Amino acid sequence: MKNCFKKIIYFIKEHYLMLVLGLLLSLIIFAPLLVFPWVIGKEYQGININAFGTDAHFYLTRGKEALEGHNLGSAVTREGKNEKDLYLSYSDYILLAPVKILGFGQSVNIVTLYNIYNFIGIFVLILLIYFFSLEMSGNKLLSLAAAVFTVGGYSIVYNKALFYNSFNIYARVLYPYFSSIALFLYLNFLARSINSSSLKYKVYSALVFGAMFYIYFYGWSFVLILNGCLFLIYFLKKDYAGLKKILFISLFGLAIGAYNLIRLFGLMFSSTEMDRQIAYFSWMSLGRAPIFSKIGFGALALFLIFWHQRRNDKNIPLILAIILAGWIALNQQIITGRMLQYGHYYWYFIVPLSIVIGFYMFGRLVNREKLKFYALVSLIGVAFLNTAVGQYRSFFTTLEPKRYEQNYRPFIDYLNKVVEPTVIFAEQTDNYLFTIFTPHDLFWNQIVTISRVPIDRFKDTLFIYYFLNKDSRGNFQEYLSQIAGDNRARGTYYQVLYRNLEGYWSGHDFYTYQKKLINSDAGLASRRPEVIAQLAKEYEEAIKDGGINKIFDKYGVKYLFWDKNNNPEWDLSGIKGLKEVVAHNNIYLYELN
């Protein structure tokens, strides 16, 4: 016990500056979340979610589902929730395992829990980047600057501007902080295994690599490419000791990840209609067009200078492998012909890793210690200033939407008294709040498009929303004809519902369809009247004789939520059996009998 205590004290003394600055940076990143209740005062009703579009809301919903013991085939609908997760990720279960083991699963507020995890995760990530850089460089100040700037200065590199008007990306639930922790934990063990003959670091590296297969697709696939590049570099250098290490790590890791890898191949090469539907709405595209990365090019250019000046540096193989892995990950479609959402590689791996290795190469290239010291201290200061000002500015961009979310509290409280889980029909603005804070499901959210639901569900959804809209209810074909191809109306929800169908039926992949829309493609335009006419015919059939109520019954809808402030165009007069149960600030919840 005494030895353990002594080690902790020694660790704190050795790295106290990193611990202090890492904690301070984490607090600044989380400041908008911490001060929000204080800013809005009495209006605060306990709804406080980091604002990153709807991504954070989606991952919170997944967490809520996992707490309730469901699979994650569909996080928001009653149908499909106990099917296999198409993301093939167990991150939610990993994070929630301690809570469930301790028996707190049913009493935990998922938002509070994930916010705590997120804060700790950012701090841990900063430490992991620091120790990875320290393992490579042996320089504490350089490692401190690399870690702080990677997290706090990310937006400077990515957006090429100071004080960008957007929250620090690492404050987002659940990714990228969790996948980044796995990546830098792996890199720490990998760097140590390269510099050591000890078996334990190779085993640790393999275990983390194998675990990544169950955390994040883009994470393990990037590391697999990285390992392949490192293997090839060692082979060309005839460094057989290094080659054996990376081969051991890769094969052992692949063996651990084999279960999920086999499942992935099963999904990729399945050719059912449902699989083609999932591929379209997952934005998978076909093609072999190369992708150019400015940051990747800058890192490669700096490496060439570094190699010329420091070609005997022990870390050259690892640095070159990291750079090459970024280029290959972005351009794997040249070989496979399938392009994934490649931005994830760029945002979460190429940018931060380019910063880390950039700091290392800078530190080794600059020989004047005083200049290096002032440069690194200045960059630490810039990272903190960028974070503080950026978080402050971004806070006010989401203040009013977050304030408005507090209006949902009376409805959430009422629905939490409904013991038996049911289905809620709601408009799209904030309907994730019901899946996060109540045990109930939604009739529809755009995320349903990447669940295994039949295309008829898409049509039923379109019919209900168009029926509720008093401008389109009795004028379906004309209304749809007006907005379907109008790029000025792009983004309106009624248009999105139609384009879900037109895009999938077009036979093109998602990106090709979007390009054709932007360019007012004649082929799409010529087919559109036929598509709209067919939908109009089905719509008329669906709504007659109380058909809308039948659709609600079909999907188990028990409650209808109407925010008149966001959807003044709705008209509920055509729906039978509505009973108002809660009203607040021009917002209404109805029970369907």
Coordinates of C-alpha atoms in Angstrom, one line a residue:
M1 CA 0.0 0.0 0.0
K2 CA 2.9 2.4 0.9
N3 CA 4.6 1.6 -2.4
C4 CA 1.5 2.4 -4.3
F5 CA 1.0 5.7 -2.5
K6 CA 4.7 6.6 -3.1
K7 CA 4.2 5.8 -6.9
I8 CA 1.1 8.1 -7.0
I9 CA 3.0 10.9 -5.2
Y10 CA 6.0 10.5 -7.6
F11 CA 3.7 10.5 -10.6
I12 CA 2.0 13.7 -9.5
K13 CA 5.4 15.4 -8.8
E14 CA 6.7 14.3 -12.2
H15 CA 3.7 15.4 -14.2
Y16 CA 1.9 18.0 -12.1
L17 CA 2.0 20.7 -14.8
M18 CA 0.3 18.3 -17.2
L19 CA -2.3 17.3 -14.6
V20 CA -3.1 20.9 -13.7
L21 CA -3.3 22.2 -17.3
G22 CA -5.2 19.1 -18.5
L23 CA -7.8 19.6 -15.8
L24 CA -8.0 23.3 -16.5
L25 CA -8.5 22.8 -20.2
S26 CA -11.2 20.2 -19.5
L27 CA -13.0 22.7 -17.3
I28 CA -12.9 25.4 -19.9
I29 CA -14.2 23.0 -22.5
F30 CA -17.1 22.1 -20.2
A31 CA -17.7 25.6 -19.0
P32 CA -20.7 26.2 -21.3
L33 CA -22.5 23.2 -19.9
L34 CA -21.7 24.2 -16.3
V35 CA -22.8 27.8 -16.5
F36 CA -25.9 27.2 -18.6
P37 CA -28.3 26.6 -15.6
W38 CA -26.9 29.7 -13.9
V39 CA -27.4 31.9 -17.0
I40 CA -31.1 31.1 -17.5
G41 CA -31.8 31.0 -13.8
K42 CA -35.4 30.0 -12.9
E43 CA -36.2 28.9 -16.4
Y44 CA -33.8 25.9 -16.0
Q45 CA -35.7 22.6 -15.9
G46 CA -32.9 20.1 -15.8
I47 CA -32.4 19.7 -19.6
N48 CA -28.8 20.4 -20.3
I49 CA -27.2 18.7 -23.3
N50 CA -24.1 19.7 -25.2
A51 CA -25.2 21.2 -28.5
F52 CA -23.8 19.4 -31.5
G53 CA -26.7 19.2 -33.8
T54 CA -28.6 16.0 -33.0
D55 CA -25.6 13.7 -32.7
A56 CA -25.3 14.0 -28.9
H57 CA -29.0 13.5 -28.6
F58 CA -28.7 10.3 -30.6
Y59 CA -25.9 8.8 -28.6
L60 CA -27.7 9.7 -25.4
T61 CA -30.8 7.9 -26.7
R62 CA -28.6 4.8 -27.4
G63 CA -27.3 5.0 -23.9
K64 CA -30.8 5.2 -22.5
E65 CA -31.8 2.1 -24.6
A66 CA -28.7 0.2 -23.3
L67 CA -29.6 1.1 -19.7
E68 CA -33.0 -0.3 -20.3
G69 CA -31.6 -3.6 -21.5
H70 CA -32.4 -3.3 -25.2
N71 CA -30.3 -4.0 -28.2
L72 CA -29.6 -1.1 -30.5
G73 CA -31.0 -2.2 -33.8
S74 CA -33.2 0.9 -33.6
A75 CA -32.7 3.5 -30.9
V76 CA -35.9 5.4 -31.4
T77 CA -38.6 3.1 -32.7
R78 CA -40.5 0.3 -31.1
E79 CA -39.8 -1.9 -34.1
G80 CA -36.3 -3.3 -34.5
K81 CA -34.9 -2.2 -31.2
N82 CA -33.9 -5.7 -30.2
E83 CA -32.2 -6.5 -33.5
K84 CA -28.4 -6.3 -33.9
D85 CA -26.8 -2.9 -34.0
L86 CA -25.9 -1.9 -37.5
Y87 CA -23.0 0.2 -36.1
L88 CA -21.5 -3.0 -34.6
S89 CA -20.5 -0.9 -31.6
Y90 CA -20.5 -1.9 -28.0
S91 CA -19.3 1.5 -26.7
D92 CA -22.6 2.2 -24.9
Y93 CA -22.5 -1.2 -23.1
I94 CA -18.8 -0.7 -22.1
L95 CA -19.5 2.7 -20.6
L96 CA -22.7 1.6 -18.9
A97 CA -21.4 -1.7 -17.6
P98 CA -20.2 -0.4 -14.2
V99 CA -23.5 1.4 -13.5
K100 CA -25.5 -1.7 -14.4
I101 CA -23.3 -4.1 -12.4
L102 CA -23.8 -1.8 -9.3
G103 CA -27.5 -2.0 -9.9
F104 CA -28.1 1.7 -10.7
G105 CA -29.3 1.2 -14.2
Q106 CA -32.9 2.2 -13.7
S107 CA -32.2 5.3 -11.5
V108 CA -29.4 6.9 -13.5
N109 CA -29.9 10.1 -15.5
I110 CA -28.2 9.2 -18.8
V111 CA -27.4 12.9 -19.5
T112 CA -25.7 13.5 -16.2
L113 CA -23.8 10.2 -16.4
Y114 CA -22.6 10.8 -19.9
N115 CA -21.6 14.4 -19.1
I116 CA -19.4 13.1 -16.2
Y117 CA -17.9 10.5 -18.5
N118 CA -17.3 13.1 -21.1
F119 CA -15.4 15.4 -18.7
I120 CA -13.3 12.6 -17.4
G121 CA -12.8 11.3 -20.9
I122 CA -11.4 14.6 -22.2
F123 CA -9.0 14.8 -19.3
V124 CA -7.8 11.2 -19.8
L125 CA -7.4 11.8 -23.5
I126 CA -5.2 14.8 -22.9
L127 CA -3.0 12.7 -20.6
L128 CA -2.8 9.9 -23.2
I129 CA -1.7 12.3 -25.9
Y130 CA 0.9 13.7 -23.5
F131 CA 2.3 10.3 -22.6
F132 CA 2.4 9.2 -26.3
S133 CA 4.3 12.3 -27.2
L134 CA 6.6 11.9 -24.2
E135 CA 7.3 8.3 -25.1
M136 CA 8.4 9.5 -28.5
S137 CA 10.3 12.7 -27.6
G138 CA 11.3 12.4 -23.9
N139 CA 10.5 16.1 -23.7
K140 CA 7.8 17.1 -21.1
L141 CA 7.2 20.6 -22.4
L142 CA 6.9 19.5 -26.0
S143 CA 4.6 16.7 -24.9
L144 CA 2.5 19.1 -22.9
A145 CA 2.2 21.5 -25.8
A146 CA 1.3 18.7 -28.2
A147 CA -1.5 17.4 -25.9
V148 CA -3.0 20.8 -25.1
F149 CA -2.9 22.0 -28.7
T150 CA -4.3 18.8 -30.1
V151 CA -7.4 19.2 -28.0
G152 CA -7.6 22.9 -27.4
G153 CA -6.1 24.0 -30.8
Y154 CA -7.9 21.4 -32.9
S155 CA -10.2 24.0 -34.5
I156 CA -7.3 26.2 -35.5
V157 CA -5.9 23.5 -37.6
Y158 CA -9.2 22.1 -38.9
N159 CA -10.9 25.4 -39.6
K160 CA -7.7 27.4 -40.2
A161 CA -8.9 30.2 -38.0
L162 CA -8.7 31.3 -34.4
F163 CA -11.8 31.4 -32.2
Y164 CA -14.0 29.4 -34.6
N165 CA -17.7 29.8 -33.7
S166 CA -18.3 26.1 -32.8
F167 CA -17.9 24.1 -29.6
N168 CA -14.8 22.1 -28.9
I169 CA -15.4 18.8 -30.8
Y170 CA -14.2 16.6 -27.9
A171 CA -17.1 17.8 -25.7
R172 CA -19.5 15.8 -27.9
V173 CA -21.1 12.7 -26.6
L174 CA -19.9 9.9 -27.3
Y175 CA -17.4 10.4 -30.1
P176 CA -14.7 11.4 -30.8
Y177 CA -13.4 11.4 -27.2
F178 CA -14.1 7.7 -26.5
S179 CA -12.7 6.4 -29.8
S180 CA -9.7 8.8 -29.4
I181 CA -9.0 7.4 -26.0
A182 CA -8.8 3.9 -27.5
L183 CA -6.6 5.2 -30.3
F184 CA -4.1 7.0 -28.1
L185 CA -4.1 4.1 -25.6
Y186 CA -3.1 1.9 -28.4
L187 CA -0.4 4.3 -29.7
N188 CA 1.1 4.5 -26.2
F189 CA 1.4 0.7 -26.0
L190 CA 2.6 0.5 -29.6
A191 CA 5.3 3.1 -29.1
R192 CA 6.4 1.3 -25.9
S193 CA 6.4 -2.1 -27.6
I194 CA 8.6 -0.7 -30.4
N195 CA 11.1 0.7 -28.0
S196 CA 11.1 -2.3 -25.6
S197 CA 11.7 -6.0 -25.8
S198 CA 9.1 -6.6 -23.1
L199 CA 6.3 -9.0 -24.1
K200 CA 3.7 -7.2 -22.0
Y201 CA 3.5 -4.1 -24.2
K202 CA 2.9 -6.2 -27.3
V203 CA 0.2 -8.0 -25.5
Y204 CA -1.4 -4.7 -24.3
S205 CA -1.2 -3.3 -27.8
A206 CA -3.0 -6.3 -29.2
L207 CA -5.7 -6.3 -26.5
V208 CA -6.5 -2.6 -27.2
F209 CA -6.4 -3.2 -31.0
G210 CA -8.8 -6.1 -30.6
A211 CA -11.1 -4.1 -28.3
M212 CA -11.3 -1.3 -30.9
F213 CA -13.2 -3.7 -33.2
Y214 CA -16.1 -3.4 -30.7
I215 CA -15.9 0.3 -30.2
Y216 CA -15.7 2.2 -33.4
F217 CA -15.4 1.1 -37.0
Y218 CA -13.3 4.1 -38.2
G219 CA -11.0 3.5 -35.2
W220 CA -10.0 -0.1 -35.8
S221 CA -9.9 0.3 -39.5
F222 CA -7.5 3.2 -39.2
V223 CA -5.3 1.2 -36.8
L224 CA -5.4 -1.8 -39.1
I225 CA -4.1 0.4 -42.0
L226 CA -1.5 1.9 -39.7
N227 CA -0.2 -1.5 -38.7
G228 CA -0.1 -2.5 -42.4
C229 CA 2.0 0.5 -43.2
L230 CA 4.3 -0.1 -40.3
F231 CA 4.7 -3.7 -41.3
L232 CA 5.6 -2.7 -44.9
I233 CA 8.1 -0.1 -43.7
Y234 CA 9.9 -2.6 -41.4
F235 CA 9.9 -5.1 -44.2
L236 CA 11.6 -2.6 -46.6
K237 CA 14.1 -1.6 -43.8
K238 CA 14.8 -5.3 -43.1
D239 CA 14.0 -4.6 -39.5
Y240 CA 12.8 -8.1 -38.7
A241 CA 12.5 -7.5 -35.0
G242 CA 10.1 -4.7 -35.6
L243 CA 8.3 -6.7 -38.2
K244 CA 7.7 -9.6 -35.8
K245 CA 6.3 -7.2 -33.2
I246 CA 3.8 -5.6 -35.5
L247 CA 2.8 -8.9 -36.9
F248 CA 2.2 -10.3 -33.4
I249 CA 0.1 -7.3 -32.4
S250 CA -1.9 -7.3 -35.6
L251 CA -2.7 -11.0 -35.7
F252 CA -3.5 -11.2 -32.0
G253 CA -5.7 -8.1 -32.3
L254 CA -7.5 -9.5 -35.4
A255 CA -8.2 -12.7 -33.6
I256 CA -9.9 -10.8 -30.8
G257 CA -11.9 -8.7 -33.2
A258 CA -12.8 -11.6 -35.5
Y259 CA -16.3 -11.9 -34.3
N260 CA -17.3 -8.3 -35.3
L261 CA -15.1 -8.4 -38.4
I262 CA -17.0 -11.5 -39.7
R263 CA -20.4 -9.8 -38.9
L264 CA -19.2 -6.7 -40.9
F265 CA -18.3 -8.7 -43.9
G266 CA -21.7 -10.4 -43.7
L267 CA -23.4 -7.0 -43.9
M268 CA -21.1 -5.6 -46.6
F269 CA -21.6 -8.5 -49.0
S270 CA -25.2 -9.1 -48.4
S271 CA -27.3 -8.1 -51.4
T272 CA -30.9 -8.1 -50.1
E273 CA -33.1 -5.1 -50.8
M274 CA -33.0 -4.1 -47.2
D275 CA -29.2 -4.1 -47.3
R276 CA -29.2 -1.9 -50.4
Q277 CA -31.6 0.4 -48.5
I278 CA -29.3 0.6 -45.5
A279 CA -26.3 1.2 -47.7
Y280 CA -28.1 4.2 -49.4
F281 CA -29.2 5.8 -46.2
S282 CA -25.8 5.2 -44.6
W283 CA -24.4 7.4 -47.4
M284 CA -22.2 4.7 -48.8
S285 CA -21.2 5.7 -52.4
L286 CA -19.6 3.9 -55.3
G287 CA -16.6 5.2 -57.1
R288 CA -12.8 5.4 -57.2
A289 CA -12.2 9.2 -57.1
P290 CA -9.2 10.1 -55.0
I291 CA -9.5 12.5 -52.0
F292 CA -6.8 15.1 -51.3
S293 CA -6.0 16.2 -47.7
K294 CA -4.3 19.6 -47.2
I295 CA -3.4 18.7 -43.7
G296 CA -2.1 15.3 -44.8
F297 CA -0.1 17.0 -47.5
G298 CA 1.3 19.5 -44.9
A299 CA 2.3 16.6 -42.6
L300 CA 3.9 14.8 -45.5
A301 CA 5.9 17.8 -46.6
L302 CA 7.1 18.4 -43.0
F303 CA 8.1 14.8 -42.8
L304 CA 10.2 15.0 -45.9
I305 CA 12.1 17.9 -44.4
F306 CA 12.4 16.0 -41.1
W307 CA 13.6 12.9 -42.9
H308 CA 16.3 14.9 -44.7
Q309 CA 17.5 16.5 -41.5
R310 CA 16.9 13.6 -39.0
R311 CA 16.9 10.4 -41.1
N312 CA 18.3 8.4 -38.2
D313 CA 15.5 9.3 -35.8
K314 CA 14.1 6.2 -34.2
N315 CA 10.5 7.3 -34.6
I316 CA 10.6 7.7 -38.4
P317 CA 8.9 4.4 -39.2
L318 CA 6.0 5.2 -36.8
I319 CA 5.6 8.8 -38.0
L320 CA 5.7 7.8 -41.7
A321 CA 3.2 5.0 -41.0
I322 CA 0.8 7.5 -39.3
I323 CA 1.0 9.8 -42.3
L324 CA 0.5 7.0 -44.9
A325 CA -2.4 5.5 -42.9
G326 CA -4.2 8.8 -43.2
W327 CA -3.8 8.9 -47.0
I328 CA -4.8 5.3 -47.4
A329 CA -7.9 5.6 -45.2
L330 CA -9.1 8.6 -47.2
N331 CA -8.5 6.8 -50.5
Q332 CA -9.3 3.2 -49.9
Q333 CA -12.1 3.5 -52.4
I334 CA -9.6 3.6 -55.2
I335 CA -9.1 -0.1 -54.4
T336 CA -12.5 -1.2 -53.0
G337 CA -14.7 1.1 -55.2
R338 CA -16.8 1.9 -52.0
M339 CA -16.6 5.2 -50.3
L340 CA -17.6 5.4 -46.7
Q341 CA -18.2 8.6 -44.7
Y342 CA -14.5 9.4 -45.0
G343 CA -14.8 12.6 -42.9
H344 CA -14.6 10.5 -39.8
Y345 CA -11.0 9.5 -40.6
Y346 CA -10.1 13.1 -41.3
W347 CA -11.8 14.7 -38.3
Y348 CA -10.9 12.2 -35.6
F349 CA -7.6 10.7 -36.7
I350 CA -5.8 12.6 -39.4
V351 CA -6.1 16.1 -37.9
P352 CA -5.2 15.2 -34.3
L353 CA -2.4 12.8 -35.2
S354 CA -1.0 15.4 -37.7
I355 CA -0.8 17.9 -34.8
V356 CA 0.9 15.4 -32.5
I357 CA 3.6 14.3 -35.0
G358 CA 3.9 17.9 -36.2
F359 CA 4.9 19.0 -32.7
Y360 CA 7.4 16.1 -32.5
M361 CA 9.1 16.9 -35.8
F362 CA 9.1 20.6 -34.9
G363 CA 10.8 19.8 -31.6
R364 CA 13.5 17.7 -33.2
L365 CA 14.1 20.2 -36.1
V366 CA 14.6 23.3 -33.9
N367 CA 18.0 23.3 -32.2
R368 CA 17.8 26.6 -30.4
E369 CA 16.4 25.6 -27.0
K370 CA 15.3 29.1 -26.0
L371 CA 13.4 29.6 -29.3
K372 CA 11.8 26.2 -28.8
F373 CA 10.8 27.0 -25.3
Y374 CA 9.1 30.3 -26.1
A375 CA 7.4 28.8 -29.2
L376 CA 5.9 25.9 -27.2
V377 CA 4.8 28.1 -24.3
S378 CA 3.2 30.5 -26.8
L379 CA 1.3 27.6 -28.5
I380 CA 0.0 26.4 -25.1
G381 CA -1.3 29.9 -24.5
V382 CA -2.8 30.1 -27.9
A383 CA -4.6 26.7 -27.4
F384 CA -6.1 27.9 -24.1
L385 CA -7.1 31.3 -25.5
N386 CA -8.6 29.7 -28.6
T387 CA -10.6 27.3 -26.4
A388 CA -11.8 29.9 -23.9
V389 CA -12.9 32.4 -26.6
G390 CA -14.3 29.8 -28.9
Q391 CA -16.4 28.2 -26.1
Y392 CA -17.6 31.6 -24.9
R393 CA -18.7 32.7 -28.4
S394 CA -20.3 29.3 -29.2
F395 CA -22.3 29.4 -26.0
F396 CA -24.5 32.2 -27.2
T397 CA -25.2 30.5 -30.6
T398 CA -27.1 27.7 -28.8
L399 CA -28.4 29.6 -25.7
E400 CA -31.9 30.2 -27.1
P401 CA -32.5 26.7 -28.5
K402 CA -31.3 25.2 -25.2
R403 CA -33.5 27.6 -23.2
Y404 CA -36.4 26.6 -25.4
E405 CA -35.8 22.9 -24.6
Q406 CA -36.8 23.7 -21.0
N407 CA -40.4 23.9 -22.2
Y408 CA -40.5 20.2 -22.6
R409 CA -40.2 19.4 -18.9
P410 CA -44.0 19.3 -18.2
F411 CA -44.5 16.8 -21.0
I412 CA -41.5 14.7 -20.0
D413 CA -42.8 14.6 -16.4
Y414 CA -46.3 13.5 -17.6
L415 CA -45.0 10.8 -19.9
N416 CA -42.7 9.4 -17.2
K417 CA -45.9 8.7 -15.2
V418 CA -47.1 6.4 -18.0
V419 CA -45.5 3.1 -16.9
E420 CA -46.1 1.0 -20.0
P421 CA -43.7 2.1 -22.8
T422 CA -45.6 3.4 -25.8
V423 CA -45.0 5.4 -29.0
I424 CA -45.1 9.2 -29.4
F425 CA -45.7 11.0 -32.6
A426 CA -43.9 14.4 -32.5
E427 CA -42.4 17.0 -34.8
Q428 CA -38.7 16.8 -35.5
T429 CA -37.1 19.7 -33.7
D430 CA -36.5 18.2 -30.2
N431 CA -38.2 14.8 -30.3
Y432 CA -35.0 13.1 -29.1
L433 CA -35.8 14.6 -25.6
F434 CA -38.6 12.0 -25.3
T435 CA -36.3 9.1 -25.9
I436 CA -33.6 10.5 -23.6
F437 CA -35.8 11.4 -20.7
T438 CA -38.7 8.9 -20.9
P439 CA -39.0 5.2 -21.5
H440 CA -41.1 5.7 -24.7
D441 CA -40.3 5.4 -28.4
L442 CA -40.9 7.7 -31.3
F443 CA -43.0 7.1 -34.4
W444 CA -40.3 8.8 -36.6
N445 CA -37.0 10.5 -36.6
Q446 CA -34.7 10.9 -39.5
I447 CA -32.2 8.5 -37.9
V448 CA -34.8 5.7 -38.5
T449 CA -33.6 5.7 -42.2
I450 CA -30.6 3.7 -41.1
S451 CA -32.6 1.1 -39.2
R452 CA -34.1 -2.1 -40.7
V453 CA -37.5 -0.7 -41.4
P454 CA -39.4 -1.4 -44.6
I455 CA -39.9 1.3 -47.2
D456 CA -43.6 1.4 -46.5
R457 CA -42.7 3.0 -43.1
F458 CA -41.1 5.9 -45.1
K459 CA -44.3 6.3 -47.1
D460 CA -46.6 6.1 -44.0
T461 CA -44.5 8.8 -42.4
L462 CA -44.7 11.1 -45.4
F463 CA -48.5 10.6 -45.6
I464 CA -49.0 11.5 -41.9
Y465 CA -46.9 14.6 -42.0
Y466 CA -48.5 15.8 -45.2
F467 CA -51.9 15.1 -43.8
L468 CA -51.1 17.2 -40.7
N469 CA -49.9 20.1 -42.9
K470 CA -53.1 22.1 -43.8
D471 CA -51.4 23.4 -46.9
S472 CA -50.8 19.9 -48.3
R473 CA -53.7 17.8 -46.8
G474 CA -56.1 18.3 -49.6
N475 CA -53.6 19.4 -52.1
F476 CA -51.0 16.6 -51.9
Q477 CA -49.9 16.3 -55.5
E478 CA -49.6 20.0 -56.3
Y479 CA -47.9 20.9 -53.0
L480 CA -45.4 18.1 -53.4
S481 CA -44.7 19.1 -57.0
Q482 CA -43.9 22.6 -55.9
I483 CA -41.3 21.7 -53.2
A484 CA -39.9 18.4 -54.5
G485 CA -37.4 19.9 -56.9
D486 CA -37.1 23.4 -55.5
N487 CA -33.6 23.8 -54.1
R488 CA -34.7 27.0 -52.4
A489 CA -36.9 24.9 -50.1
R490 CA -34.0 22.5 -49.4
G491 CA -33.9 21.3 -45.9
T492 CA -37.6 21.8 -45.1
Y493 CA -38.8 18.6 -43.4
Y494 CA -41.6 18.0 -45.9
Q495 CA -39.1 18.0 -48.7
V496 CA -36.7 15.7 -46.8
L497 CA -39.4 13.1 -46.4
Y498 CA -40.1 13.1 -50.1
R499 CA -36.4 13.1 -51.0
N500 CA -35.8 10.1 -48.8
L501 CA -38.0 8.1 -51.2
E502 CA -37.0 9.7 -54.5
G503 CA -33.3 9.3 -53.7
Y504 CA -33.6 5.7 -52.8
W505 CA -35.8 4.9 -55.8
S506 CA -33.5 6.8 -58.1
G507 CA -31.0 3.9 -58.1
H508 CA -28.1 6.2 -57.4
D509 CA -26.0 6.3 -54.2
F510 CA -26.8 9.1 -51.8
Y511 CA -24.0 11.5 -52.9
T512 CA -24.7 11.0 -56.6
Y513 CA -28.4 11.8 -55.9
Q514 CA -27.5 14.9 -54.0
K515 CA -25.3 16.2 -56.8
K516 CA -28.0 15.6 -59.3
L517 CA -30.4 17.6 -57.2
I518 CA -28.0 20.5 -56.9
N519 CA -27.5 20.4 -60.7
S520 CA -31.2 20.1 -61.4
D521 CA -30.6 16.9 -63.3
A522 CA -33.0 16.4 -66.2
G523 CA -33.3 12.7 -65.6
L524 CA -34.6 13.2 -62.1
A525 CA -36.9 15.9 -63.2
S526 CA -38.5 13.8 -65.9
R527 CA -39.2 10.9 -63.5
R528 CA -40.5 13.1 -60.7
P529 CA -44.1 13.6 -62.0
E530 CA -44.6 9.9 -62.2
V531 CA -43.2 9.3 -58.7
I532 CA -45.4 12.1 -57.2
A533 CA -48.5 10.9 -59.0
Q534 CA -48.0 7.4 -57.6
L535 CA -47.5 8.7 -54.1
A536 CA -50.6 10.9 -54.5
K537 CA -52.6 7.9 -55.4
E538 CA -51.4 6.0 -52.4
Y539 CA -51.9 9.0 -50.2
E540 CA -55.5 9.3 -51.1
E541 CA -56.0 5.6 -50.5
A542 CA -54.2 5.8 -47.1
I543 CA -56.2 8.8 -45.6
K544 CA -59.7 7.8 -46.6
D545 CA -62.1 6.4 -44.0
G546 CA -60.0 7.5 -41.0
G547 CA -56.8 6.0 -42.5
I548 CA -54.5 8.3 -40.5
N549 CA -55.8 6.8 -37.3
K550 CA -55.2 3.4 -38.8
I551 CA -51.6 4.2 -39.5
F552 CA -51.2 5.4 -35.9
D553 CA -52.7 2.2 -34.6
K554 CA -50.5 0.2 -36.9
Y555 CA -47.4 1.6 -35.2
G556 CA -48.8 1.7 -31.7
V557 CA -48.9 5.5 -31.4
K558 CA -50.5 6.5 -28.1
Y559 CA -49.5 10.2 -27.9
L560 CA -49.3 13.0 -30.3
F561 CA -47.1 16.0 -29.4
W562 CA -47.7 19.3 -31.2
D563 CA -45.4 22.4 -30.8
K564 CA -47.5 25.1 -32.4
N565 CA -44.5 27.5 -32.2
N566 CA -42.5 25.2 -34.5
N567 CA -45.3 23.8 -36.6
P568 CA -48.0 26.4 -36.9
E569 CA -49.0 24.8 -40.2
W570 CA -50.4 21.7 -38.6
D571 CA -54.2 21.0 -38.3
L572 CA -55.3 18.2 -36.1
S573 CA -59.0 18.3 -37.0
G574 CA -58.7 15.2 -39.2
I575 CA -57.5 12.9 -36.4
K576 CA -60.1 11.1 -34.3
G577 CA -60.1 10.4 -30.6
L578 CA -57.6 13.1 -29.5
K579 CA -57.6 14.2 -25.9
E580 CA -55.5 17.0 -24.7
V581 CA -53.6 16.0 -21.5
V582 CA -50.8 18.7 -21.1
A583 CA -50.5 22.2 -22.5
H584 CA -47.7 24.7 -21.9
N585 CA -46.4 27.7 -23.7
N586 CA -48.4 27.0 -26.9
I587 CA -47.2 23.4 -26.9
Y588 CA -49.6 20.4 -26.5
L589 CA -49.6 16.7 -25.8
Y590 CA -52.6 14.7 -26.8
E591 CA -53.6 11.1 -26.0
L592 CA -55.1 9.0 -28.8
N593 CA -58.1 6.9 -27.7

